[in-house]
């Protein structure tokens, strides 16, 4: 018995070692003195996130230099990228998936100074990549939050569509009128940003001030809506983990505040049958009062690119060219054509976006998409992650009714002081 | 503390016959106990299997239907094609191959080096043995995330990242196997080794010919638990196995829950269900080894 | 009984001291020859990074290793950090509930299923299923079972007369006990296996002898089984205690609110370490917390080690 076991085991080991030797290893990037340069770029979910390959192909067409997309797991993107950076094996172009990690990368000396890249005014979100006045990255995509609504349900309930002038009072009233036994008036997802993003943006809240009393109004409204049954309460939502795509797509709710990235998802899900077929549109998010209607205040974070500080020196110029290309009119139009909201929203880009099959083309949608005062969801600072965690705890405490709004805010302010 | 020696004759007990009514009453009582016990046991087994049952049922649902309010158990439409899609539209075959390779090799190495080292700790006395063993135990106490980055950098410099070998190296030399086997070896009486030594066997032969065969339950347990842990390991492969052709089942499946933007839980559960099957089979077939042991008659004490 | 004693019988009279040190050397070489294959891998892969961890805890490194040496500054900061204090309390609360409960349940299961009756294979496999079920499924189904208004557990509690059953995973007081229950449910199959293996080392003759002595089942358990599985009990207790102090994944998916933001009722040390290290990039600080976690586990293990040594004398 021992002999057979040992032989079998030995065979297994030999097989494994040979397989291991045959399995892929990280490929070195090629560099040639003159002639096309190949850059590597960090991306995620390549099959379902076509933007990286789109930009790579477009860049090659425009300049002849190649860009290879290196795939990372989307949920642990930051951890994996960090490990690679630590090991000196990260790609040349570092996609900034979440703004809150930018200061950490800068602090760790991982990003190149790209202040010499000229960013035009039509491109929003550049500030998110500026640390201590130095530019370390450029945006290519800027999502912002809008209000999605199900036109069919509105018609059936006899409620007027949001017309771009709504305040939060209008929103609450609509949620009440739209709720029936079959569906809720609205669905707000569990993320802290669904309430705090608007509070920070519309009430001029500064999360680094240590004073969070400005969040009271929106939380009171949300709790009131949940208690009245106009939207799923947070505890049930946490227990059952409904997806926002499912809630709106299967018509369980008539309204959905969400980021503009959802447009592409909803279109593809309606095409594949995963979501119901119904008429929908999106409008600017409700405002505090009518004073900001011409330039609705909302929030959102850009997605951008940075350059690995350890990049081979001869590739730096091409890398900077790529960053410039990513927010150029040409690239922005291409991104818009696949349903992405680019950072560059000049008129040509707007037309390209609304020419996509299925995107609602009514005026309110166009207005909501192109005209907005988007404040950062995560202001760039070394303390962003710590403060957002404190606020995340506040969010949970209020909505699970573990503490009263005032108590939770007081505790958050105390925790902020202790930082 | 040792059990009583079996040198005296068992004490004389009361007369062997009992009055009839008492025996009948005892029989009825034990039947009731058995029936109630069986009911409880079945209910208990259901409680154990419900989450798994929900997972299997969800694999047949529309991905948008999986998480809903209120929760649905049965699918509205039964998407049997998920199980076909898993093999045709995804790289499940590659993932399974990698996972099988990793689990088998790691299990083999853990059992081999673990039981080998355990013998040294359990049966050989040398200075510093206990302290060294405590050091082994102590490293189990450190959460892996705390040292995974320095470890990664080290393996990266050895050019081992993105290879299956990295995972093998990470998992095969753990303290768990040493610990488990050492405890088991300690309950094997020293007299057996004594006798073997007198017969002229060296320590290595004692390990191979006496300790190992007697430790079938412990070896089986170690093998199963190591296999399962490697099979289900997610974070290690996530960090080290980047290229698609190196992915394990857990890695490949997680891709279905890509992001906030695109979550296909139904396919995820399809893959997880398929992934559990080999383990369940191995467990069913191998679990009798947990209770098979060679009686060490009369020597304990 | 040591082999030294056996050796001493009938050998020619050599000075005791020489004989002892020669024997020690021989034993040391033999001992190390067994340990070496595992130890080399262990030392390189695990020991070195762990030692690095200790060094990092004395610095204020961010995750990229940029920072300065600050001696015990991190530890001073930990003492006054309310979230850290909360994590330590919660971790102990969890461990103190989870360890005895799991030992009792898994040992009970092992005793129950340590038989050759038909169908026992099914039950043993069923006991193992929670361990191999996906954590996503676990979180969702248990959230349902524990649902305060609609869940079967509270339905049952109301049925037997408890008017105001707890809020379980949605309430601050009962979230941790709920997590302990779920965690025991998940772990019992795992430790049952270890106990099953250990039960095989207790010779049947001892039970028979005890039965003939007129003992009942409980006495047999105390006097035959428990002493007989002492090595296994030590194994399970140590592993379970360390695993309980390190608990992480269940906390993340089952915290009230289900987000990864630390919750006062359920934040544990591993979560604190993850939060500070990977989210806030305070790697030196997180490493210091990891060192504290290590010290707690080590302390518990050493205590158990000495209790075990005393019992085996």
PDB file of N, CA, C and O in Angstrom, chain A residues 30 50 70 79 98 146 151 180 187 320 415:
ATOM      1  N   UNK A  30       8.027  44.347 -24.802  1.00  0.00           N
ATOM      2  CA  UNK A  30       9.127  44.551 -25.763  1.00  0.00           C
ATOM      3  C   UNK A  30       9.365  46.033 -25.928  1.00  0.00           C
ATOM      4  O   UNK A  30       8.455  46.835 -25.903  1.00  0.00           O
ATOM      5  N   UNK A  50     -15.571  46.357 -22.590  1.00  0.00           N
ATOM      6  CA  UNK A  50     -14.854  46.499 -23.866  1.00  0.00           C
ATOM      7  C   UNK A  50     -14.045  47.776 -23.992  1.00  0.00           C
ATOM      8  O   UNK A  50     -13.296  47.933 -24.954  1.00  0.00           O
ATOM      9  N   UNK A  70      -3.703  43.904 -19.711  1.00  0.00           N
ATOM     10  CA  UNK A  70      -3.440  42.845 -18.729  1.00  0.00           C
ATOM     11  C   UNK A  70      -4.657  42.749 -17.817  1.00  0.00           C
ATOM     12  O   UNK A  70      -5.069  43.739 -17.219  1.00  0.00           O
ATOM     13  N   UNK A  79      -5.780  45.315  -4.524  1.00  0.00           N
ATOM     14  CA  UNK A  79      -4.829  44.438  -3.828  1.00  0.00           C
ATOM     15  C   UNK A  79      -3.858  43.798  -4.806  1.00  0.00           C
ATOM     16  O   UNK A  79      -2.648  43.776  -4.585  1.00  0.00           O
ATOM     17  N   UNK A  98     -10.375  53.237  -8.757  1.00  0.00           N
ATOM     18  CA  UNK A  98     -11.055  53.991  -7.703  1.00  0.00           C
ATOM     19  C   UNK A  98     -10.199  55.170  -7.294  1.00  0.00           C
ATOM     20  O   UNK A  98      -9.018  55.000  -6.983  1.00  0.00           O
ATOM     21  N   UNK A 146     -27.656  59.864 -12.090  1.00  0.00           N
ATOM     22  CA  UNK A 146     -28.883  60.442 -12.614  1.00  0.00           C
ATOM     23  C   UNK A 146     -30.046  59.634 -12.061  1.00  0.00           C
ATOM     24  O   UNK A 146     -29.850  58.678 -11.319  1.00  0.00           O
ATOM     25  N   UNK A 151     -40.951  54.544 -17.711  1.00  0.00           N
ATOM     26  CA  UNK A 151     -42.033  55.355 -18.281  1.00  0.00           C
ATOM     27  C   UNK A 151     -43.364  54.626 -18.244  1.00  0.00           C
ATOM     28  O   UNK A 151     -44.417  55.237 -18.007  1.00  0.00           O
ATOM     29  N   UNK A 180     -47.265  50.515  -5.683  1.00  0.00           N
ATOM     30  CA  UNK A 180     -48.467  49.688  -5.706  1.00  0.00           C
ATOM     31  C   UNK A 180     -48.109  48.345  -5.070  1.00  0.00           C
ATOM     32  O   UNK A 180     -46.986  48.147  -4.598  1.00  0.00           O
ATOM     33  N   UNK A 187     -36.125  52.475  -5.881  1.00  0.00           N
ATOM     34  CA  UNK A 187     -35.153  51.554  -5.271  1.00  0.00           C
ATOM     35  C   UNK A 187     -33.849  52.303  -5.065  1.00  0.00           C
ATOM     36  O   UNK A 187     -33.321  52.904  -6.003  1.00  0.00           O
ATOM     37  N   UNK A 320       2.511  58.884 -22.464  1.00  0.00           N
ATOM     38  CA  UNK A 320       1.783  60.151 -22.322  1.00  0.00           C
ATOM     39  C   UNK A 320       0.858  60.366 -23.514  1.00  0.00           C
ATOM     40  O   UNK A 320      -0.255  60.868 -23.382  1.00  0.00           O
ATOM     41  N   UNK A 415     -15.357  59.910  15.948  1.00  0.00           N
ATOM     42  CA  UNK A 415     -14.377  59.017  15.323  1.00  0.00           C
ATOM     43  C   UNK A 415     -13.454  59.792  14.400  1.00  0.00           C
ATOM     44  O   UNK A 415     -12.263  59.500  14.308  1.00  0.00           O
TER      45      UNK A 415
END
